[in-house]
Structures are given as C-alpha cells and as structure tokens.
XYZ file of N, CA and C in Angstrom:
699
model
N 21.725 -13.291 -24.081
C 20.294 -13.143 -24.322
C 19.523 -13.665 -23.113
N 18.467 -12.955 -22.731
C 17.652 -13.384 -21.609
C 16.911 -14.671 -21.945
N 16.735 -15.500 -20.932
C 15.982 -16.738 -21.088
C 14.621 -16.580 -20.425
N 13.713 -17.493 -20.730
C 12.399 -17.484 -20.120
C 12.062 -18.870 -19.608
N 11.348 -18.906 -18.490
C 10.836 -20.168 -17.969
C 9.384 -19.951 -17.585
N 8.659 -21.032 -17.436
C 7.260 -20.956 -17.022
C 7.146 -21.443 -15.585
N 6.469 -20.662 -14.766
C 6.179 -21.041 -13.390
C 4.670 -20.937 -13.215
N 4.010 -22.098 -13.294
C 2.548 -22.155 -13.295
C 2.021 -21.242 -14.396
N 1.206 -20.216 -14.052
C 0.630 -19.384 -15.108
C 1.505 -18.194 -15.493
N 2.683 -18.094 -14.904
C 3.547 -16.931 -15.131
C 4.706 -17.245 -16.079
N 5.020 -16.265 -16.920
C 6.229 -16.318 -17.731
C 7.292 -15.530 -16.972
N 8.409 -16.171 -16.689
C 9.458 -15.561 -15.876
C 10.673 -15.287 -16.744
N 11.116 -14.033 -16.750
C 12.320 -13.640 -17.475
C 13.532 -13.951 -16.609
N 14.517 -14.632 -17.167
C 15.699 -15.054 -16.420
C 16.910 -14.256 -16.881
N 17.595 -13.674 -15.929
C 18.812 -12.931 -16.236
C 19.932 -13.396 -15.314
N 21.123 -13.494 -15.851
C 22.290 -13.857 -15.056
C 23.125 -12.609 -14.800
N 23.608 -12.494 -13.576
C 24.351 -11.296 -13.193
C 25.636 -11.702 -12.493
N 26.736 -11.116 -12.952
C 28.045 -11.481 -12.409
C 28.165 -11.152 -10.926
N 27.460 -10.146 -10.461
C 27.565 -9.740 -9.067
C 26.548 -10.430 -8.166
N 25.624 -11.153 -8.758
C 24.589 -11.811 -7.950
C 25.193 -12.937 -7.121
N 24.907 -12.925 -5.819
C 25.406 -13.968 -4.925
C 24.328 -14.991 -4.581
N 23.097 -14.641 -4.899
C 22.001 -15.563 -4.629
C 20.895 -15.328 -5.653
N 19.963 -16.248 -5.711
C 18.841 -16.111 -6.629
C 17.797 -15.170 -6.028
N 17.258 -14.300 -6.861
C 16.215 -13.382 -6.412
C 15.075 -13.367 -7.433
N 13.877 -13.154 -6.935
C 12.687 -13.099 -7.779
C 11.947 -11.818 -7.450
N 11.584 -11.063 -8.474
C 10.836 -9.831 -8.229
C 9.841 -9.580 -9.350
N 8.878 -8.735 -9.042
C 7.869 -8.333 -10.021
C 8.079 -6.853 -10.304
N 8.264 -6.505 -11.561
C 8.521 -5.126 -11.947
C 7.313 -4.244 -11.660
N 7.551 -3.136 -10.975
C 6.481 -2.174 -10.743
C 6.156 -1.397 -12.008
N 7.053 -1.443 -12.981
C 6.844 -0.689 -14.218
C 5.856 -1.366 -15.151
N 6.013 -2.667 -15.345
C 5.171 -3.348 -16.330
C 4.645 -4.700 -15.867
N 4.878 -5.068 -14.603
C 4.345 -6.320 -14.084
C 5.113 -7.564 -14.496
N 6.251 -7.390 -15.190
C 7.029 -8.556 -15.593
C 7.667 -9.227 -14.383
N 7.808 -10.536 -14.469
C 8.441 -11.294 -13.394
C 9.880 -11.567 -13.802
N 10.820 -11.206 -12.934
C 12.238 -11.325 -13.255
C 12.951 -12.187 -12.225
N 13.653 -13.205 -12.714
C 14.468 -14.072 -11.876
C 15.934 -13.770 -12.176
N 16.679 -13.378 -11.155
C 18.108 -13.096 -11.317
C 18.910 -14.253 -10.742
N 19.862 -14.747 -11.524
C 20.676 -15.889 -11.121
C 22.158 -15.525 -11.102
N 22.916 -16.080 -10.165
C 24.377 -15.981 -10.251
C 24.849 -16.705 -11.508
N 26.005 -16.378 -12.005
C 26.481 -16.944 -13.268
C 26.556 -18.464 -13.241
N 26.919 -19.041 -12.104
C 27.116 -20.491 -12.033
C 25.849 -21.268 -11.689
N 24.775 -20.575 -11.376
C 23.535 -21.277 -11.031
C 22.911 -21.897 -12.275
N 22.389 -23.093 -12.147
C 21.757 -23.763 -13.287
C 20.339 -23.251 -13.487
N 19.866 -23.363 -14.712
C 18.498 -22.957 -15.020
C 17.508 -23.836 -14.257
N 17.851 -25.088 -14.088
C 16.975 -26.001 -13.348
C 16.826 -25.550 -11.885
N 17.950 -25.132 -11.286
C 17.889 -24.639 -9.912
C 17.039 -23.373 -9.832
N 17.165 -22.516 -10.859
C 16.352 -21.305 -10.906
C 14.878 -21.625 -11.033
N 14.564 -22.632 -11.837
C 13.179 -23.053 -12.006
C 12.602 -23.539 -10.679
N 13.361 -24.321 -9.961
C 12.905 -24.848 -8.677
C 12.720 -23.728 -7.656
N 13.645 -22.763 -7.666
C 13.540 -21.634 -6.739
C 12.280 -20.830 -7.032
N 12.051 -20.515 -8.317
C 10.877 -19.729 -8.687
C 9.593 -20.485 -8.357
N 9.586 -21.789 -8.592
C 8.400 -22.598 -8.286
C 8.089 -22.589 -6.795
N 9.135 -22.541 -5.970
C 8.926 -22.524 -4.517
C 8.316 -21.200 -4.051
N 8.398 -20.178 -4.899
C 7.856 -18.858 -4.561
C 6.542 -18.579 -5.281
N 5.927 -19.605 -5.839
C 4.720 -19.409 -6.648
C 3.602 -18.731 -5.861
N 3.432 -19.123 -4.609
C 2.384 -18.514 -3.797
C 2.619 -17.035 -3.585
N 3.861 -16.666 -3.264
C 4.215 -15.253 -3.093
C 4.030 -14.504 -4.402
N 4.419 -15.125 -5.504
C 4.321 -14.501 -6.811
C 2.872 -14.202 -7.161
N 2.001 -15.160 -6.938
C 0.579 -14.977 -7.254
C -0.025 -13.855 -6.413
N 0.316 -13.823 -5.146
C -0.212 -12.788 -4.254
C 0.317 -11.414 -4.628
N 1.601 -11.325 -4.954
C 2.206 -10.050 -5.313
C 1.602 -9.478 -6.581
N 1.444 -10.308 -7.599
C 0.860 -9.852 -8.867
C -0.578 -9.402 -8.665
N -1.329 -10.134 -7.838
C -2.733 -9.793 -7.600
C -2.882 -8.452 -6.888
N -1.905 -8.098 -6.068
C -1.987 -6.871 -5.292
C -1.464 -5.647 -6.033
N -0.833 -5.860 -7.171
C -0.288 -4.720 -7.905
C -1.408 -3.888 -8.526
N -1.296 -2.553 -8.451
C -2.340 -1.708 -9.045
C -2.354 -1.825 -10.559
N -3.538 -1.676 -11.129
C -3.670 -1.713 -12.578
C -3.087 -0.433 -13.181
N -2.538 -0.534 -14.396
C -1.967 0.665 -15.025
C -3.004 1.772 -15.191
N -2.583 3.005 -14.970
C -3.435 4.175 -15.156
C -2.845 5.000 -16.292
N -3.670 5.354 -17.258
C -3.199 6.076 -18.439
C -3.521 7.562 -18.324
N -2.548 8.383 -18.633
C -2.749 9.831 -18.635
C -3.552 10.194 -19.881
N -4.811 10.578 -19.674
C -5.708 10.918 -20.775
C -6.795 11.846 -20.238
N -7.579 12.405 -21.129
C -8.641 13.324 -20.730
C -9.574 12.653 -19.733
N -9.818 13.328 -18.617
C -10.703 12.803 -17.589
C -10.010 12.000 -16.505
N -8.736 11.694 -16.677
C -8.015 10.901 -15.683
C -7.865 11.694 -14.387
N -7.882 10.969 -13.265
C -7.663 11.580 -11.954
C -6.217 11.312 -11.551
N -5.391 12.308 -11.738
C -3.941 12.179 -11.567
C -3.494 12.847 -10.271
N -2.639 12.176 -9.477
C -2.138 12.836 -8.272
C -1.030 13.831 -8.602
N -1.164 15.021 -8.060
C -0.138 16.055 -8.179
C 0.144 16.562 -6.771
N 1.358 16.388 -6.300
C 1.719 16.775 -4.931
C 0.773 16.154 -3.910
N 0.367 14.909 -4.182
C -0.463 14.169 -3.236
C -1.946 14.441 -3.318
N -2.373 15.302 -4.235
C -3.790 15.645 -4.371
C -4.268 15.247 -5.761
N -5.381 14.521 -5.813
C -5.912 14.110 -7.112
C -6.545 15.290 -7.833
N -6.183 15.449 -9.104
C -6.778 16.483 -9.945
C -7.298 15.821 -11.218
N -8.263 16.452 -11.824
C -8.847 15.920 -13.065
C -8.134 16.524 -14.264
N -7.634 15.664 -15.129
C -6.934 16.131 -16.323
C -7.952 16.442 -17.418
N -7.832 17.622 -17.998
C -8.714 18.030 -19.081
C -7.895 18.560 -20.254
N -8.211 18.062 -21.451
C -7.573 18.559 -22.668
C -8.348 19.776 -23.134
N -7.661 20.925 -23.150
C -8.325 22.194 -23.440
C -7.477 23.035 -24.396
N -8.077 24.063 -25.007
C -7.316 24.937 -25.919
C -6.450 25.922 -25.140
N -5.480 25.395 -24.407
C -4.549 26.232 -23.645
C -3.156 26.061 -24.242
N -2.253 26.991 -23.938
C -0.909 26.949 -24.503
C 0.070 26.149 -23.661
N -0.207 26.032 -22.366
C 0.702 25.326 -21.473
C -0.086 24.606 -20.391
N 0.532 23.589 -19.797
C -0.109 22.866 -18.703
C -0.283 23.826 -17.535
N -1.508 23.856 -17.006
C -1.824 24.783 -15.921
C -2.660 24.072 -14.868
N -2.268 24.209 -13.618
C -3.030 23.649 -12.509
C -4.021 24.697 -12.034
N -5.310 24.390 -12.194
C -6.365 25.329 -11.846
C -7.268 24.681 -10.801
N -6.947 24.877 -9.539
C -7.712 24.238 -8.479
C -7.554 22.736 -8.541
N -8.682 22.031 -8.738
C -8.618 20.565 -8.827
C -8.646 20.088 -10.274
N -8.285 20.964 -11.204
C -8.238 20.607 -12.628
C -6.847 20.889 -13.181
N -6.345 19.952 -13.979
C -5.081 20.136 -14.675
C -5.391 20.347 -16.152
N -5.240 21.578 -16.607
C -5.513 21.905 -18.006
C -4.280 21.582 -18.841
N -4.495 20.772 -19.890
C -3.400 20.310 -20.740
C -3.700 20.703 -22.181
N -2.723 21.242 -22.911
C -2.971 21.627 -24.312
C -3.496 20.461 -25.142
N -4.643 20.640 -25.746
C -5.235 19.566 -26.539
C -4.500 19.344 -27.854
N -3.623 20.266 -28.211
C -2.870 20.158 -29.463
C -1.614 19.301 -29.312
N -1.314 18.853 -28.086
C -0.111 18.064 -27.854
C -0.474 16.693 -27.280
N 0.432 15.717 -27.401
C 0.191 14.408 -26.784
C 0.122 14.582 -25.265
N -0.952 14.114 -24.656
C -1.181 14.361 -23.233
C -0.097 13.751 -22.351
N 0.225 12.486 -22.587
C 1.172 11.796 -21.717
C 2.532 12.462 -21.622
N 3.249 12.609 -22.751
C 4.565 13.252 -22.708
C 4.529 14.690 -22.201
N 3.434 15.402 -22.499
C 3.322 16.794 -22.058
C 3.206 16.877 -20.543
N 2.360 16.026 -19.970
C 2.194 16.021 -18.517
C 3.464 15.504 -17.841
N 4.114 14.528 -18.456
C 5.359 14.016 -17.895
C 6.409 15.120 -17.794
N 6.555 15.899 -18.843
C 7.537 16.992 -18.832
C 7.191 18.021 -17.756
N 5.914 18.290 -17.592
C 5.468 19.246 -16.576
C 5.772 18.726 -15.177
N 5.489 17.444 -14.921
C 5.778 16.846 -13.619
C 7.279 16.816 -13.351
N 8.032 16.507 -14.377
C 9.488 16.470 -14.225
C 10.029 17.833 -13.805
N 9.504 18.883 -14.408
C 9.934 20.240 -14.060
C 9.582 20.556 -12.613
N 8.379 20.202 -12.193
C 7.957 20.436 -10.809
C 8.847 19.658 -9.835
N 9.143 18.425 -10.193
C 9.977 17.599 -9.322
C 11.361 18.210 -9.167
N 11.916 18.691 -10.264
C 13.265 19.270 -10.214
C 13.288 20.503 -9.312
N 12.297 21.371 -9.443
C 12.253 22.569 -8.617
C 12.142 22.215 -7.139
N 11.215 21.296 -6.816
C 10.984 20.932 -5.417
C 12.179 20.197 -4.818
N 12.772 19.301 -5.583
C 13.915 18.540 -5.076
C 15.146 19.432 -4.921
N 15.314 20.390 -5.809
C 16.452 21.292 -5.684
C 16.388 22.060 -4.368
N 15.198 22.551 -4.040
C 15.011 23.293 -2.789
C 15.253 22.386 -1.589
N 14.657 21.174 -1.620
C 14.785 20.255 -0.490
C 16.224 19.790 -0.305
N 16.877 19.446 -1.396
C 18.265 18.979 -1.313
C 19.171 20.081 -0.785
N 19.009 21.294 -1.273
C 19.842 22.400 -0.812
C 19.665 22.629 0.688
N 18.433 22.531 1.167
C 18.169 22.750 2.587
C 18.804 21.664 3.444
N 18.594 20.409 3.064
C 19.152 19.309 3.842
C 20.683 19.284 3.753
N 21.221 19.574 2.602
C 22.678 19.581 2.441
C 23.312 20.673 3.295
N 22.649 21.830 3.379
C 23.166 22.911 4.213
C 23.172 22.496 5.680
N 22.118 21.812 6.107
C 22.045 21.349 7.491
C 23.086 20.263 7.777
N 23.396 19.474 6.768
C 24.395 18.423 6.929
C 25.815 18.968 6.852
N 25.973 20.063 6.132
C 27.305 20.622 5.949
C 28.070 19.966 4.823
N 27.331 19.339 3.900
C 27.969 18.721 2.736
C 27.144 19.060 1.503
N 27.803 19.022 0.351
C 27.112 19.386 -0.890
C 27.208 18.262 -1.908
N 26.102 17.952 -2.589
C 26.165 16.962 -3.667
C 26.899 17.541 -4.864
N 27.429 16.675 -5.689
C 28.136 17.146 -6.881
C 27.193 17.368 -8.052
N 26.031 16.716 -8.020
C 25.065 16.869 -9.110
C 23.711 16.346 -8.651
N 22.678 16.778 -9.353
C 21.319 16.306 -9.098
C 20.686 15.967 -10.442
N 20.214 14.743 -10.574
C 19.618 14.298 -11.837
C 18.278 13.629 -11.586
N 17.431 13.652 -12.598
C 16.123 12.998 -12.527
C 16.058 11.873 -13.546
N 15.435 10.775 -13.161
C 15.250 9.629 -14.038
C 13.851 9.069 -13.818
N 13.446 8.141 -14.667
C 12.188 7.417 -14.435
C 12.554 6.021 -13.958
N 13.196 5.964 -12.803
C 13.624 4.685 -12.246
C 12.428 3.944 -11.655
N 12.488 2.611 -11.670
C 11.368 1.823 -11.180
C 11.707 0.993 -9.950
N 12.978 0.869 -9.621
C 13.364 0.047 -8.477
C 13.694 0.874 -7.247
N 13.887 2.185 -7.420
C 14.210 3.033 -6.275
C 13.759 4.455 -6.558
N 13.530 5.199 -5.474
C 13.065 6.582 -5.602
C 14.216 7.568 -5.647
N 15.371 7.117 -5.201
C 16.538 7.988 -5.235
C 17.794 7.182 -5.028
N 18.927 7.794 -5.305
C 20.203 7.119 -5.079
C 21.284 8.173 -4.919
N 22.401 7.745 -4.339
C 23.543 8.619 -4.135
C 24.804 7.831 -4.456
N 25.628 8.354 -5.350
C 26.865 7.664 -5.708
C 27.984 8.050 -4.733
N 29.059 7.293 -4.789
C 30.217 7.593 -3.940
C 30.811 8.958 -4.278
N 30.541 9.448 -5.477
C 31.047 10.764 -5.887
C 30.108 11.893 -5.464
N 29.001 11.556 -4.798
C 28.084 12.574 -4.322
C 27.041 13.008 -5.322
N 26.827 12.202 -6.354
C 25.813 12.525 -7.360
C 24.466 11.960 -6.905
N 23.461 12.815 -6.810
C 22.143 12.398 -6.368
C 21.216 12.206 -7.572
N 20.436 11.146 -7.514
C 19.467 10.862 -8.570
C 18.110 10.616 -7.917
N 17.054 11.137 -8.534
C 15.700 10.976 -8.017
C 14.739 10.625 -9.145
N 13.649 9.981 -8.780
C 12.565 9.725 -9.729
C 11.695 10.968 -9.831
N 11.427 11.417 -11.043
C 10.575 12.593 -11.215
C 9.131 12.300 -10.805
N 8.778 11.019 -10.650
C 7.424 10.673 -10.210
C 7.133 11.143 -8.789
N 8.170 11.549 -8.063
C 7.962 12.103 -6.725
C 7.116 13.372 -6.776
N 7.007 13.990 -7.936
C 6.145 15.171 -8.081
C 4.684 14.810 -7.835
N 4.342 13.534 -7.952
C 2.969 13.111 -7.711
C 2.707 12.820 -6.238
N 3.750 12.641 -5.451
C 3.628 12.286 -4.038
C 3.390 13.535 -3.194
N 2.868 13.368 -1.974
C 2.734 14.515 -1.075
C 4.099 15.171 -0.840
N 4.156 16.481 -0.725
C 5.433 17.171 -0.534
C 6.301 16.627 0.600
N 5.728 16.244 1.772
C 6.593 15.692 2.826
C 7.266 14.387 2.415
N 6.629 13.623 1.536
C 7.227 12.371 1.053
C 8.416 12.681 0.159
N 8.246 13.630 -0.751
C 9.372 14.074 -1.584
C 10.500 14.590 -0.704
N 10.156 15.338 0.323
C 11.167 15.903 1.219
C 11.912 14.793 1.959
N 11.190 13.737 2.348
C 11.845 12.613 3.022
C 12.863 11.944 2.102
N 12.496 11.721 0.842
C 13.425 11.072 -0.090
C 14.662 11.950 -0.283
N 14.456 13.258 -0.344
C 15.603 14.169 -0.467
C 16.508 14.052 0.759
N 15.919 14.024 1.957
C 16.704 13.897 3.182
C 17.446 12.571 3.221
N 16.771 11.518 2.770
C 17.365 10.174 2.748
C 18.630 10.154 1.892
N 18.524 10.699 0.694
C 19.687 10.658 -0.195
C 20.789 11.618 0.247
N 20.426 12.760 0.785
C 21.444 13.684 1.296
C 22.186 13.041 2.457
N 21.483 12.278 3.291
C 22.134 11.598 4.417
C 23.198 10.625 3.934
N 23.026 10.112 2.721
C 24.030 9.205 2.168
C 25.345 9.924 1.851
N 25.312 11.234 1.782
C 26.562 11.964 1.577
C 27.495 11.781 2.770
N 26.906 11.468 3.924
C 27.705 11.238 5.131
C 27.867 9.756 5.434
N 26.874 8.948 5.059
C 26.906 7.516 5.387
C 26.420 6.715 4.168
N 27.329 6.077 3.479
C 26.975 5.318 2.279
C 26.520 3.898 2.647
N 25.534 3.817 3.523
C 24.991 2.530 3.942
C 23.624 2.792 4.573
N 23.037 1.765 5.165
C 21.786 1.937 5.895
C 21.971 1.482 7.340
N 23.061 1.926 7.908
C 23.407 1.594 9.282
C 22.568 2.433 10.252
N 22.601 2.099 11.550
C 21.901 2.932 12.537
C 22.348 4.394 12.491
N 23.630 4.620 12.216
C 24.120 5.997 12.114
C 23.456 6.728 10.950
N 23.258 6.006 9.843
C 22.590 6.613 8.688
C 21.171 7.027 9.052
N 20.402 6.104 9.654
C 19.005 6.417 9.977
C 18.916 7.516 11.031
N 19.893 7.578 11.922
C 19.929 8.672 12.884
C 20.146 10.004 12.163
N 20.961 9.973 11.105
C 21.197 11.187 10.328
C 19.941 11.612 9.582
N 19.206 10.642 9.011
C 17.942 10.967 8.342
C 16.984 11.624 9.328
N 16.891 11.057 10.531
C 15.999 11.609 11.549
C 16.432 13.015 11.959
N 17.732 13.247 12.014
C 18.221 14.580 12.360
C 17.870 15.595 11.274
N 17.933 15.170 10.016
C 17.599 16.068 8.909
C 16.094 16.283 8.791
N 15.321 15.203 9.057
C 13.869 15.307 8.953
C 13.229 14.560 10.116
N 13.086 15.216 11.249
C 12.464 14.562 12.408
C 11.057 14.075 12.090
N 10.752 12.846 12.533
C 9.425 12.285 12.284
C 9.220 11.825 10.853
N 10.284 11.326 10.214
C 10.188 10.938 8.805
C 9.463 9.616 8.573
N 9.301 8.804 9.621
C 8.777 7.446 9.462
C 7.436 7.369 8.720
N 6.448 8.223 9.023
C 5.169 8.135 8.289
C 5.315 8.384 6.791
N 6.250 9.234 6.421
C 6.443 9.541 4.995
C 7.122 8.367 4.283
N 8.019 7.720 4.971
C 8.635 6.506 4.433
C 7.579 5.415 4.265
N 6.688 5.305 5.260
C 5.624 4.301 5.199
C 4.648 4.600 4.063
N 4.351 5.884 3.826
C 3.445 6.252 2.733
C 3.999 5.765 1.406
N 5.285 5.943 1.213
C 5.908 5.545 -0.043
C 5.843 4.037 -0.225
N 5.999 3.303 0.852
C 5.894 1.844 0.766
C 4.478 1.408 0.419
N 3.484 2.110 0.954
C 2.087 1.728 0.720
C 1.596 2.159 -0.659
N 2.004 3.348 -1.080
C 1.410 3.937 -2.282
C 2.373 4.116 -3.447
N 3.644 3.786 -3.257
C 4.607 3.988 -4.332
C 4.249 3.264 -5.610
N 3.726 2.039 -5.486
C 3.367 1.270 -6.684
C 2.271 1.960 -7.485
N 1.404 2.712 -6.814
C 0.338 3.438 -7.516
C 0.929 4.530 -8.403
N 1.973 5.183 -7.922
C 2.633 6.211 -8.741
C 3.364 5.578 -9.916
N 3.967 4.420 -9.664
C 4.682 3.724 -10.729
C 3.733 3.187 -11.802
N 2.470 3.001 -11.449
C 1.503 2.407 -12.382
C 1.043 3.394 -13.455
N 1.320 4.672 -13.268
C 0.869 5.644 -14.265
C 1.683 5.527 -15.557
N 0.969 5.521 -16.680
C 1.584 5.429 -17.996
C 1.455 6.765 -18.712
N 2.569 7.276 -19.176
C 2.579 8.595 -19.802
C 2.704 8.497 -21.316
N 1.991 7.523 -21.844
C 1.845 7.416 -23.293
C 0.364 7.417 -23.589
N -0.020 8.085 -24.653
C -1.442 8.177 -24.971
C -2.014 6.808 -25.285
N -3.241 6.591 -24.869
C -3.923 5.339 -25.169
C -4.057 5.174 -26.672
N -4.035 3.925 -27.206
C -4.103 3.704 -28.658
C -5.297 4.373 -29.311
N -6.465 4.362 -28.627
C -7.648 4.934 -29.271
C -7.633 6.470 -29.252
N -6.613 7.042 -28.625
C -6.503 8.496 -28.609
C -5.623 9.003 -29.743
N -5.020 8.085 -30.493
C -4.147 8.482 -31.586
C -4.974 8.874 -32.819
N -4.477 9.825 -33.608
C -5.221 10.240 -34.807
C -5.205 9.143 -35.879
C-alpha cells in the first residue's frame, strides 16, 4: 500500500520500487500529485528528508503547472496545433469546420472528442511511422496508442511502438518528431549520440519541435476529457 508524508503544504505519495536505485521526486502532469519513489531499502525518514530538501523546487514546479482545462461547450481546444472553439450542436459526428469543432450535443463531450482525437492521432502517426521506418529500413512490430502521462512515446525491444493520442493536439511537425524519435529506437535502444544522429537523419532540424513539446507538453496533458459536474443531467 502506498504511504503518504507531508512536506510543508504538500501531501506526498510515497511508493517503493524494486528497480529504483535512488530517490526521485516528481509532480504528475496528469493530476498534479506529488510522488516520491524510494528504493526498497530506503527508510521513510530518509525519504522525508530528501523531499523536504526539494521543497523550493516542488513549490516552483507546482506553481508553474497549467490549470486543468475541461472539454466543454465554448472551450478553446488545440487541434493539430491550432486552437478551435468547441460547440455542442445537433450534428451526428464530430466535425472540424474552420475554427469551430462541432460536437454532437446528444453525447458526452469529453469522451466523444477524445475518441475523435485518438482516431486522428492514429491516422497521422501511422503515416509518419511508415515513412520514417521506410527511410530507416526497419519496421515496427506494432503501433499502439495510450493516454500516457510520463512520456509521449516508447519503443520496446520487440519493436512495439506506443504513442500518446494527445499528440493529435500538437502541431503536425511535433507529432512527426515524436514518430521519428521512436522509430530511431528501432536501431538504437538508447539516447546515445548515435541515436540522436539517427533522429536528425530521419527528421533534419528536429530540435525546435522537441523544444516545443518541452515548453507546451504540460498544457496538452492538462486537458480533461470528462464532462464538468454541472454539465451532467
């Protein structure tokens, strides 16, 4: 069972991990929770002292996190890097009409828009992955989408690629960079200079897109795809 400790005004969730070699502290981009990971043999007291030593960083990090944004009528939602206004209308399917996203008013807005974004992400990532894989001369064994909060993509030793469907909200070159990044792992399962050289070969000039994700990724993670309580019947 997870433990909790108090660090000044913060409640910190404590988890022990068999593979952890050192203590780490992070703030979840999904819900703002503070998580302290400890090696199995580390004492709770040592964890408390470590977290307390990071109180200044913790306060600054929490303060800089974007506030949650709820998918609801009138919301300004990014789609492919462009903000559009979501409107609940008597339509049968989600439709992008210029700078307006028409969403069926007969369905829950959050899950409906999430499914639509997921579909867009899958189509775009399939095209990008196929292109980069062809240039690399290697093929992934599978492509899957998840709502991951700690990474935008991953590649297993078996060649299975996983991506966050939230990339559908990012500018297309950013999505393309993440696809190139994970495809490059088919050749180099690390982040060595050879790996980054491979990313650059697949997508020359990728650095600005990587930087965009670092600056704005938390904003995409802040979107909540559940209807607000006052929107329920």
